[in-house]
mmCIF file of C-alpha atoms in Angstrom:
data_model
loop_
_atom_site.group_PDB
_atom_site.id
_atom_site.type_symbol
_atom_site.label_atom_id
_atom_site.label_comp_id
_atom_site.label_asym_id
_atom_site.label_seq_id
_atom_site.Cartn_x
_atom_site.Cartn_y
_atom_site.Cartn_z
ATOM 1 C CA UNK A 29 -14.881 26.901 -10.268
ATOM 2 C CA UNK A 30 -12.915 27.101 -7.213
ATOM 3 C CA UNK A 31 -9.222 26.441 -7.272
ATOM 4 C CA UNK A 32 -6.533 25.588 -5.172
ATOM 5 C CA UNK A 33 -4.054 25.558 -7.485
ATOM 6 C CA UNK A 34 -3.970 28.145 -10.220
ATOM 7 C CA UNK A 35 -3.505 27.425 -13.827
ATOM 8 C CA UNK A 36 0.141 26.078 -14.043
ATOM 9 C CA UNK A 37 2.592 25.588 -16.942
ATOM 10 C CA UNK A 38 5.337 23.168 -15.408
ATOM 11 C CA UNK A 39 7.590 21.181 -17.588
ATOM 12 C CA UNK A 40 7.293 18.216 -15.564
ATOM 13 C CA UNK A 41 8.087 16.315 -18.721
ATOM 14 C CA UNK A 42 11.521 17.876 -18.593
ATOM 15 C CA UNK A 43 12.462 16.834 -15.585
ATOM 16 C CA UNK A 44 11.472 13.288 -16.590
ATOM 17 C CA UNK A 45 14.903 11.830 -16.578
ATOM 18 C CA UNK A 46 15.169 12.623 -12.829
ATOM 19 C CA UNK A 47 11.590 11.099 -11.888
ATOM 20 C CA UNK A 48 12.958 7.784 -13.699
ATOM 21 C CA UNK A 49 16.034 7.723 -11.558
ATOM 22 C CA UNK A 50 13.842 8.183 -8.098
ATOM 23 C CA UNK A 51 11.482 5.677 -9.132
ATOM 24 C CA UNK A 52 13.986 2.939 -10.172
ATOM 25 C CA UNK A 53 15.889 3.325 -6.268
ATOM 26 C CA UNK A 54 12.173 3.040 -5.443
ATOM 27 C CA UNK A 55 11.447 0.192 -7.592
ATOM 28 C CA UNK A 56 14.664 -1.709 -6.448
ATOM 29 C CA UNK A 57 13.994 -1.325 -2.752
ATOM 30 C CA UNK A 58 10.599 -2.734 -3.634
ATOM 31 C CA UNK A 59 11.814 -5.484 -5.530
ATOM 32 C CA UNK A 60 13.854 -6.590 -2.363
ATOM 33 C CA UNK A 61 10.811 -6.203 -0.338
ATOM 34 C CA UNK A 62 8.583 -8.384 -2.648
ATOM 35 C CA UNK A 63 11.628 -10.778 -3.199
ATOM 36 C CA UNK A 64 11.852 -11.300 0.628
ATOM 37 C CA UNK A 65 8.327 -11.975 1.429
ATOM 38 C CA UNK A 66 8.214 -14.138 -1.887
ATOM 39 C CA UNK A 67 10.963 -16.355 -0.366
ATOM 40 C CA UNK A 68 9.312 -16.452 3.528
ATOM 41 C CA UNK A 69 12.128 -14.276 5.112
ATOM 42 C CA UNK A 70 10.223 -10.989 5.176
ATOM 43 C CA UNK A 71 8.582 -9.941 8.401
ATOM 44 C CA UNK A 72 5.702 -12.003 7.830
ATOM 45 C CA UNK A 73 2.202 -11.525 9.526
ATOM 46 C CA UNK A 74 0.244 -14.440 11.328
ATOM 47 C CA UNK A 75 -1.851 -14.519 8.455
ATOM 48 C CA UNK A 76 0.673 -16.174 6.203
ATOM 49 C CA UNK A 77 3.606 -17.420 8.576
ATOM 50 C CA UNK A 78 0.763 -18.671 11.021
ATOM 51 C CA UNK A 79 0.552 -17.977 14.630
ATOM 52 C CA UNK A 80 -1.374 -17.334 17.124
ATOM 53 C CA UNK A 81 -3.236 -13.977 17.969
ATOM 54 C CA UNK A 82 -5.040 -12.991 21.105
ATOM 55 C CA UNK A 83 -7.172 -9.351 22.431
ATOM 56 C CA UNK A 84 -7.280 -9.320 26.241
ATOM 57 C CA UNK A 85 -8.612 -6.678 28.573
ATOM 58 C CA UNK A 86 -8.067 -6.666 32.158
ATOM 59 C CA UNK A 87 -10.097 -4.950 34.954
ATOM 60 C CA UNK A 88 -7.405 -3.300 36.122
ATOM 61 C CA UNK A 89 -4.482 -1.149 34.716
ATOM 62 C CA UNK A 90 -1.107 -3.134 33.728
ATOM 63 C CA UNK A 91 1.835 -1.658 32.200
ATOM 64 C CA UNK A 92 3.366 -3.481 28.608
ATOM 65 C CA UNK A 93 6.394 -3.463 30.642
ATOM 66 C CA UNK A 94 4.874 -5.853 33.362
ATOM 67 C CA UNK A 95 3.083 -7.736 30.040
ATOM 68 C CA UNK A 96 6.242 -8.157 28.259
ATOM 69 C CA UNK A 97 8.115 -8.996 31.622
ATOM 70 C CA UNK A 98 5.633 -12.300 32.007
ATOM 71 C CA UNK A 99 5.798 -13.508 28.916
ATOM 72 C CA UNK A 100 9.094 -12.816 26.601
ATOM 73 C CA UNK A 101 10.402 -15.613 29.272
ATOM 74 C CA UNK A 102 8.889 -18.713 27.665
ATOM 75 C CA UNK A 103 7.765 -16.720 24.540
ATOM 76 C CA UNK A 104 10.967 -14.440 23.460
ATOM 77 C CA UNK A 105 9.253 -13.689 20.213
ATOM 78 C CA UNK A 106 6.091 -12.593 21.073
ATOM 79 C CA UNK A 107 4.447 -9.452 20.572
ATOM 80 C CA UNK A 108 2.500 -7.555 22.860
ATOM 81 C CA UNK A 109 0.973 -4.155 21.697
ATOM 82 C CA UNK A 110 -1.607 -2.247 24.131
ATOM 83 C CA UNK A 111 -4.995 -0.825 22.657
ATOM 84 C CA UNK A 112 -5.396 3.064 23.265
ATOM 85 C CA UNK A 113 -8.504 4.424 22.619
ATOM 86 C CA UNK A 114 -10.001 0.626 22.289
ATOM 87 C CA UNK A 115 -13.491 0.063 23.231
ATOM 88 C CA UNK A 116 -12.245 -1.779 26.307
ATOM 89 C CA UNK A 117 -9.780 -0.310 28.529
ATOM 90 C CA UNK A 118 -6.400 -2.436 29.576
ATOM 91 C CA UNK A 119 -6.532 -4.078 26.294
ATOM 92 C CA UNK A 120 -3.758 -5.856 24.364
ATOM 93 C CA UNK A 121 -3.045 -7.807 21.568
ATOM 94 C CA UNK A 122 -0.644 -10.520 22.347
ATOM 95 C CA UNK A 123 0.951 -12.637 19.038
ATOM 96 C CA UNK A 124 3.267 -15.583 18.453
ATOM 97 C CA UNK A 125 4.331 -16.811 15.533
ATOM 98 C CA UNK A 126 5.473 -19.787 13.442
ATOM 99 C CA UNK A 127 3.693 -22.778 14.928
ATOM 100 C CA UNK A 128 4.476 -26.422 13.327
ATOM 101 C CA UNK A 129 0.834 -27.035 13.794
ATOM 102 C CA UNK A 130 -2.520 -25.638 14.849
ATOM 103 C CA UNK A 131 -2.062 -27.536 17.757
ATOM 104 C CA UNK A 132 0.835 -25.596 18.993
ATOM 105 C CA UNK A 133 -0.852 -22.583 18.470
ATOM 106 C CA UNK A 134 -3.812 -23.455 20.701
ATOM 107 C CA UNK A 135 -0.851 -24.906 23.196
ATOM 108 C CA UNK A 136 0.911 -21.376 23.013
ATOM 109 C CA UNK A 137 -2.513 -19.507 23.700
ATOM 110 C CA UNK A 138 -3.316 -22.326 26.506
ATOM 111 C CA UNK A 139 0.175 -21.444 28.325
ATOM 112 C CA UNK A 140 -0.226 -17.267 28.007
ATOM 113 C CA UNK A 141 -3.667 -17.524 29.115
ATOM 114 C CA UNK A 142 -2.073 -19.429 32.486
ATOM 115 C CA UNK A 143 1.117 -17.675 32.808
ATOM 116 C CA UNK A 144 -1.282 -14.297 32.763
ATOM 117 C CA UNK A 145 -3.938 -15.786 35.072
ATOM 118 C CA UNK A 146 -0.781 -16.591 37.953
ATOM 119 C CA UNK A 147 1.062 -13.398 37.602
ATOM 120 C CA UNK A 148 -2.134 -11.058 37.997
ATOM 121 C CA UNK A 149 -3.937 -13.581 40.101
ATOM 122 C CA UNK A 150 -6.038 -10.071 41.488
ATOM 123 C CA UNK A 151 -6.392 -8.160 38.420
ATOM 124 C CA UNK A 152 -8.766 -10.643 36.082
ATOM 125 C CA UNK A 153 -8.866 -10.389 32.324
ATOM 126 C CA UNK A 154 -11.362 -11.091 29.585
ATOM 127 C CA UNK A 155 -10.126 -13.004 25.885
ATOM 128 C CA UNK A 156 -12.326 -10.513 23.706
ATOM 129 C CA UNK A 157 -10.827 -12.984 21.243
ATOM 130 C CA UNK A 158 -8.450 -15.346 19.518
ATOM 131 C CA UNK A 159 -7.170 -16.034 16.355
ATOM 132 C CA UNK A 160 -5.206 -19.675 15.707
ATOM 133 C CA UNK A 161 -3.588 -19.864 12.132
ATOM 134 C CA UNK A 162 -1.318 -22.973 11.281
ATOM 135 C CA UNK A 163 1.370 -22.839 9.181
ATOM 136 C CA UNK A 164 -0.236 -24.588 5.947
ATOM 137 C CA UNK A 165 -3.232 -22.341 6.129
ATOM 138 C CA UNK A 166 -0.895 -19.148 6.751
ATOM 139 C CA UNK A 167 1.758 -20.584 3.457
ATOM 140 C CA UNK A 168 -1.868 -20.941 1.518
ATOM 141 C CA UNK A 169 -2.785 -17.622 2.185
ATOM 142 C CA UNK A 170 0.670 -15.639 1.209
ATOM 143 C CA UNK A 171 0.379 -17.602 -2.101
ATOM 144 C CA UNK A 172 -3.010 -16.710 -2.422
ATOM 145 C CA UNK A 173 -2.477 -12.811 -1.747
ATOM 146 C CA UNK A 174 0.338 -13.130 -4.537
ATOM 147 C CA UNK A 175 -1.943 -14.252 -7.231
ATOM 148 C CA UNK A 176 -4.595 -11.459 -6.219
ATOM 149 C CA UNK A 177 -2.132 -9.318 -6.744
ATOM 150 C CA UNK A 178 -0.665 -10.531 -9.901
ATOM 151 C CA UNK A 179 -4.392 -11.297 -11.383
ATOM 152 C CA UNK A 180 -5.607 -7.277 -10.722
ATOM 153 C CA UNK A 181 -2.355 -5.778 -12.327
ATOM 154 C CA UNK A 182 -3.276 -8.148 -15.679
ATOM 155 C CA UNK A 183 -6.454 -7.043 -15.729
ATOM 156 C CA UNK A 184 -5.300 -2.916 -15.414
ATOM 157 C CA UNK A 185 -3.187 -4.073 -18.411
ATOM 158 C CA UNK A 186 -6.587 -5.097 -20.084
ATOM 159 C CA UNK A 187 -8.560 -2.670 -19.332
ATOM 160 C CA UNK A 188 -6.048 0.254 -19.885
ATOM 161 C CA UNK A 189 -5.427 -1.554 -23.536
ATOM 162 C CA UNK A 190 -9.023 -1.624 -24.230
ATOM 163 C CA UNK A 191 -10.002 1.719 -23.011
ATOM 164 C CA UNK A 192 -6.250 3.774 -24.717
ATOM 165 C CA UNK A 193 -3.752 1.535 -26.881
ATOM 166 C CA UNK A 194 -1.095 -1.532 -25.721
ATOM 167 C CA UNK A 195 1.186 1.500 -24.752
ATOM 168 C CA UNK A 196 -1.164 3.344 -22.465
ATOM 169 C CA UNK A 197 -1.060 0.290 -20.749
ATOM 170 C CA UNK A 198 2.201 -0.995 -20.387
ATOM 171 C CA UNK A 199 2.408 2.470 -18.834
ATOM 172 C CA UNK A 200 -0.085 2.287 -16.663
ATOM 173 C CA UNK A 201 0.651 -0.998 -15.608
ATOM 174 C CA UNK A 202 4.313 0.272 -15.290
ATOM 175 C CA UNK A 203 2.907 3.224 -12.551
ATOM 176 C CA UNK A 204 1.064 1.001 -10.750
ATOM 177 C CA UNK A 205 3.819 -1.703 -10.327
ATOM 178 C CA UNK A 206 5.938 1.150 -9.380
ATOM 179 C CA UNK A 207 3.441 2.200 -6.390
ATOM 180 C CA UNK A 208 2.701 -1.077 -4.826
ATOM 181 C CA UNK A 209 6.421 -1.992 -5.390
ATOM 182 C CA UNK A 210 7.138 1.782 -3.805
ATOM 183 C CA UNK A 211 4.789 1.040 -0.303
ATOM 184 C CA UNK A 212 5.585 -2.270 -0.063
ATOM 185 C CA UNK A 213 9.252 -1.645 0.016
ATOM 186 C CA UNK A 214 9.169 1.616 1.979
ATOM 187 C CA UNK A 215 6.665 -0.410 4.511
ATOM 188 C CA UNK A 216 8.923 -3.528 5.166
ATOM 189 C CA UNK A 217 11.698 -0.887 5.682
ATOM 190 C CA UNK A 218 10.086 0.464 8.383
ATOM 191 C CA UNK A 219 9.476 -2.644 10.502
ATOM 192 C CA UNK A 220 5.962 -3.223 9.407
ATOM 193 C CA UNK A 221 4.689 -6.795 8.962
ATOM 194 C CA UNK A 222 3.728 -8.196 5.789
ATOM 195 C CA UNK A 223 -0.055 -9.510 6.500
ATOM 196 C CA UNK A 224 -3.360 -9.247 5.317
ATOM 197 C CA UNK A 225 -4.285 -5.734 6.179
ATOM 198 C CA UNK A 226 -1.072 -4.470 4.123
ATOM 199 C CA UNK A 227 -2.101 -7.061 0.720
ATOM 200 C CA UNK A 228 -5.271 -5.018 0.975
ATOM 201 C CA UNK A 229 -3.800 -1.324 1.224
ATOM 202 C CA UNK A 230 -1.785 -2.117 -1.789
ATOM 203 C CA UNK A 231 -4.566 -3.545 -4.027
ATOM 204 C CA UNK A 232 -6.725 -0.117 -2.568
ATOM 205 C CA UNK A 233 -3.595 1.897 -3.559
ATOM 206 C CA UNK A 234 -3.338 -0.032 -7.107
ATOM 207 C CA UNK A 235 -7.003 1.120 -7.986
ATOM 208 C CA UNK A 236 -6.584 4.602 -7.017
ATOM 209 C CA UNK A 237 -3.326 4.820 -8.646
ATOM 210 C CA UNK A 238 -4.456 3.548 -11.789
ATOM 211 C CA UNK A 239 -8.126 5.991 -11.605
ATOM 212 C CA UNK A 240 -5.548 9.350 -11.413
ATOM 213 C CA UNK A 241 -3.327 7.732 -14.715
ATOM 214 C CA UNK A 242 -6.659 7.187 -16.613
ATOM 215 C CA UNK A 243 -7.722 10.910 -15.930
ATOM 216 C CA UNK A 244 -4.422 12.336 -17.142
ATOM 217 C CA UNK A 245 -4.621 9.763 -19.845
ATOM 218 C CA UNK A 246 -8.713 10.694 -20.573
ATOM 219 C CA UNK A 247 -6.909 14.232 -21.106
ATOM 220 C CA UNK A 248 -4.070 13.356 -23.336
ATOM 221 C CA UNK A 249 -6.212 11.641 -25.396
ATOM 222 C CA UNK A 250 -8.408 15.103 -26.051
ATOM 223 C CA UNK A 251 -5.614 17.162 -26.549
ATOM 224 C CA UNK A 252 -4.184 15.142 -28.927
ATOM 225 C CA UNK A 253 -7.156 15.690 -31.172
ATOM 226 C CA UNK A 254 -6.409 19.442 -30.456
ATOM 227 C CA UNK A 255 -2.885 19.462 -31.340
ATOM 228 C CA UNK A 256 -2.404 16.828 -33.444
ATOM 229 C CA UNK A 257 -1.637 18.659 -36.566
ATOM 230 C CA UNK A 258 0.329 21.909 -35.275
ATOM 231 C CA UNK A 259 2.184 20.531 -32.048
ATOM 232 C CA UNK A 260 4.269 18.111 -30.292
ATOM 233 C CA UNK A 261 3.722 14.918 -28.547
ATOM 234 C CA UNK A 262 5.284 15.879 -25.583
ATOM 235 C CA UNK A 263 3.976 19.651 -25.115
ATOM 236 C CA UNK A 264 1.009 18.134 -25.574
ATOM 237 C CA UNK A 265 1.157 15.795 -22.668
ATOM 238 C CA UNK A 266 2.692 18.397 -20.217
ATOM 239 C CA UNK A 267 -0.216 20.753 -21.564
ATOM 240 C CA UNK A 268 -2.626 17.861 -20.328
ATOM 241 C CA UNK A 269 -0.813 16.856 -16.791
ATOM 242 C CA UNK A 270 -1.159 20.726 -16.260
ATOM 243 C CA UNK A 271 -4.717 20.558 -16.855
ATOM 244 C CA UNK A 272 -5.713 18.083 -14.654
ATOM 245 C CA UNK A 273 -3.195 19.020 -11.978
ATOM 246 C CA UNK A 274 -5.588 20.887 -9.772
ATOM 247 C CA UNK A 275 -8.008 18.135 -10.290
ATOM 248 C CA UNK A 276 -5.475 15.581 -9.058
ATOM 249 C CA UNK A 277 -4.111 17.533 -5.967
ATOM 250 C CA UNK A 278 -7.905 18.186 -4.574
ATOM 251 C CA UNK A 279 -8.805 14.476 -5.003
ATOM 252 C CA UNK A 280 -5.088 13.805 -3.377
ATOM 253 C CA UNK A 281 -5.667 16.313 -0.637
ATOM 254 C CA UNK A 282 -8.986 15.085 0.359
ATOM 255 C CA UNK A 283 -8.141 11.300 0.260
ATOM 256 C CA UNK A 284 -5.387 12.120 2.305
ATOM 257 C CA UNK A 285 -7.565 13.955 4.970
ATOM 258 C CA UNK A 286 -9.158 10.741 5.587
ATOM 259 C CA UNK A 287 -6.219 7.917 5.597
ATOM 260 C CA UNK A 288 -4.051 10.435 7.779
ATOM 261 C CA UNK A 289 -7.210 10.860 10.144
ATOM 262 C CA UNK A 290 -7.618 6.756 10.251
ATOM 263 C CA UNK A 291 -3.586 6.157 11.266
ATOM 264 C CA UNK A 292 -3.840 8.919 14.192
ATOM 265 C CA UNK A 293 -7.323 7.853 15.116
ATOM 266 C CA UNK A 294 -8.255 4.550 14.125
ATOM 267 C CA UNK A 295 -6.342 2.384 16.317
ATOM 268 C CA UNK A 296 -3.459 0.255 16.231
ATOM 269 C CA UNK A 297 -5.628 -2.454 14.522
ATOM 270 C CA UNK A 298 -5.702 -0.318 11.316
ATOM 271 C CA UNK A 299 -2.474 1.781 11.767
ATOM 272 C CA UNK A 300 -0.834 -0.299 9.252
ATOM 273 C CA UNK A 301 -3.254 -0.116 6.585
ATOM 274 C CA UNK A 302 -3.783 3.681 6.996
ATOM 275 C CA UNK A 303 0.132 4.230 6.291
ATOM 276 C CA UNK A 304 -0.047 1.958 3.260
ATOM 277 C CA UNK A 305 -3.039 4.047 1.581
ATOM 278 C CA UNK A 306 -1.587 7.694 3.128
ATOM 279 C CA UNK A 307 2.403 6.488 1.583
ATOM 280 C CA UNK A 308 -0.152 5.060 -1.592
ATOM 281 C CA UNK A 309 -1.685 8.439 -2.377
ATOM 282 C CA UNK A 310 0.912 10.535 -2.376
ATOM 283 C CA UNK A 311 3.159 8.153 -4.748
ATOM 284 C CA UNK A 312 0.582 7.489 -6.689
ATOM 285 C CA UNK A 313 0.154 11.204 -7.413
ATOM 286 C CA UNK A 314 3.670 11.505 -8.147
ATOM 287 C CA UNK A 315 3.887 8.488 -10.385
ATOM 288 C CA UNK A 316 0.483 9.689 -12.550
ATOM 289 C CA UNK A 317 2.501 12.773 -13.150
ATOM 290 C CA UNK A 318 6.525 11.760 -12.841
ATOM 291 C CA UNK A 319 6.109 8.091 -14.621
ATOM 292 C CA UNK A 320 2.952 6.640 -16.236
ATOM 293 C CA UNK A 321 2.899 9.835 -19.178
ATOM 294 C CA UNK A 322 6.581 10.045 -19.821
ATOM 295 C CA UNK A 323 7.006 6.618 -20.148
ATOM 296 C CA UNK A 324 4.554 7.179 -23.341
ATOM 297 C CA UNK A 325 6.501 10.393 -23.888
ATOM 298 C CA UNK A 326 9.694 8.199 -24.182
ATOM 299 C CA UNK A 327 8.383 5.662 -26.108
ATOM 300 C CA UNK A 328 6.788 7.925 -28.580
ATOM 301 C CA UNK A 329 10.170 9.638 -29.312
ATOM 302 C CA UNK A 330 11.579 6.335 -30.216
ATOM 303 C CA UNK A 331 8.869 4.992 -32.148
ATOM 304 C CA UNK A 332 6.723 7.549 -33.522
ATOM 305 C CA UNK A 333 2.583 7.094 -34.163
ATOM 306 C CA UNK A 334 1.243 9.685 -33.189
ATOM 307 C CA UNK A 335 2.700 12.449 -34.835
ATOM 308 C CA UNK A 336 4.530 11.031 -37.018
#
């Protein structure tokens, strides 16, 4: 069988203590994150602060500087990103947020639509579409994305108990709270928003995160048959995350041919969500490897039942 990586024989359970101390700074950046958009203050999307989103395409060419020169006047806030490579040329996506009703929204869309209509009186433009959320619907929402969130990592703890033992899937559960927890943080760092497109990147990520655990895990569990009467708990799981290593880079390397292709290709619309998935993979890769098996490494030392 062809592979990239040759047969290896890394202690990455050695180098354990390390991992744990990168993945806790990444676990308490996240934990800011997710404590920030659980309190509101996070850069929240329309979706759950509500607002008011708008695509436009003009017949003519404007600049964003000539956009954003119309309407940050009356509208300081709002944001204004042009569409390259959109299926209509002069496009843009124009959003406000934080209405105290629907009806403000409308009145905000009413107002650009006019201020836009006066300033280019000789360059027309068509609303492809609009989108008005009010606040109650966009506080509904955020609540609702936190239970979906909460609900899928109970039921990895389920299944990963069912399918291993209770410790497989603390651990498991453990790695995947660590990745979400990892791209949300490292996303609200960087400026993103917090909206709908980003809730479903991280449930994506949680899924495939928790698929490259259970194959390391699905290993672990053969070896230990192997080696359960002449070896050690721990060579045994290095001896496994060795094993599947090539396995997990090629599925790691191909997935990310596709997420890196969407953020350079797929628009602005989707830019967001591609970076979530292509920042998923790759710490999901490290945490199958660097967290989910030495946490059951660790615990195993303390409380043996395996080997003991």
């Amino acid at each position: 069988m062809f592979r990239i990586i040759p047969e290896t024989n890394i202690n990455f359970i050695g180098v354990r203590k390390i991992a744990f101390v990168i993945s806790l700074a990444l676990i308490a950046v996240g934990m800011f994150a997710l404590v920030t958009v659980w309190t509101g203050s996070a850069n929240l999307g329309i979706d759950f602060s509500g607002g008011m989103m708008a695509y436009i395409a003009f017949e003519q060419p404007v600049s964003i500087e000539e956009m954003r020169a119309v309407l940050t006047t009356d509208f300081p806030e709002a944001q204004i990103t042009e569409l390259k490579g959109f299926e209509k040329p002069n496009a843009f996506i124009i959003k406000t947020k934080s209405p105290k009703s629907e009806g403000e929204g409308q009145s905000h869309l009413d107002t650009i639509e006019g201020m836009l209509s006066e300033r280019f009186a000789g360059n027309p433009f068509e609303v492809i579409s609009e989108h008005i959320i009010g606040p109650a619907v966009g506080e509904t929402l955020r609540k609702d994305a936190q239970k979906a969130v909460l609900f899928s990592l109970l039921g990895i703890i389920l299944y990963i108990w069912i399918r291993f033992d209770f410790r497989s899937g603390i651990a498991a559960t453990i790695a995947t709270f660590h990745d979400v927890l990892a791209v949300l943080g490292i996303m609200l760092l960087l400026g993103y928003e917090f909206d709908l497109l980003l809730v479903t990147a991280l449930l994506t990520l949680a899924g495939y995160s928790l698929t490259d655990t259970v194959v390391v895990f699905d290993r672990i569990r053969e070896n230990l048959k192997k080696w359960r009467a002449k070896g050690e708990f721990a060579t045994a799981v290095n001896r496994s995350i060795n094993e599947v290593l090539s396995r997990t880079f090629n599925t790691s390397i191909t997935v990310l041919f596709v997420v890196v292709s969407l953020f350079f290709l797929g628009g602005e619309v989707l830019r967001t969500f591609a970076l979530a998935l292509t920042l998923g993979v790759i710490v999901g890769t490290y945490s199958s490897i660097f967290v989910a098996s030495p946490i059951v490494v660790e615990w195993e030392a303390r409380r043996p039942q395996r080997f003991k």
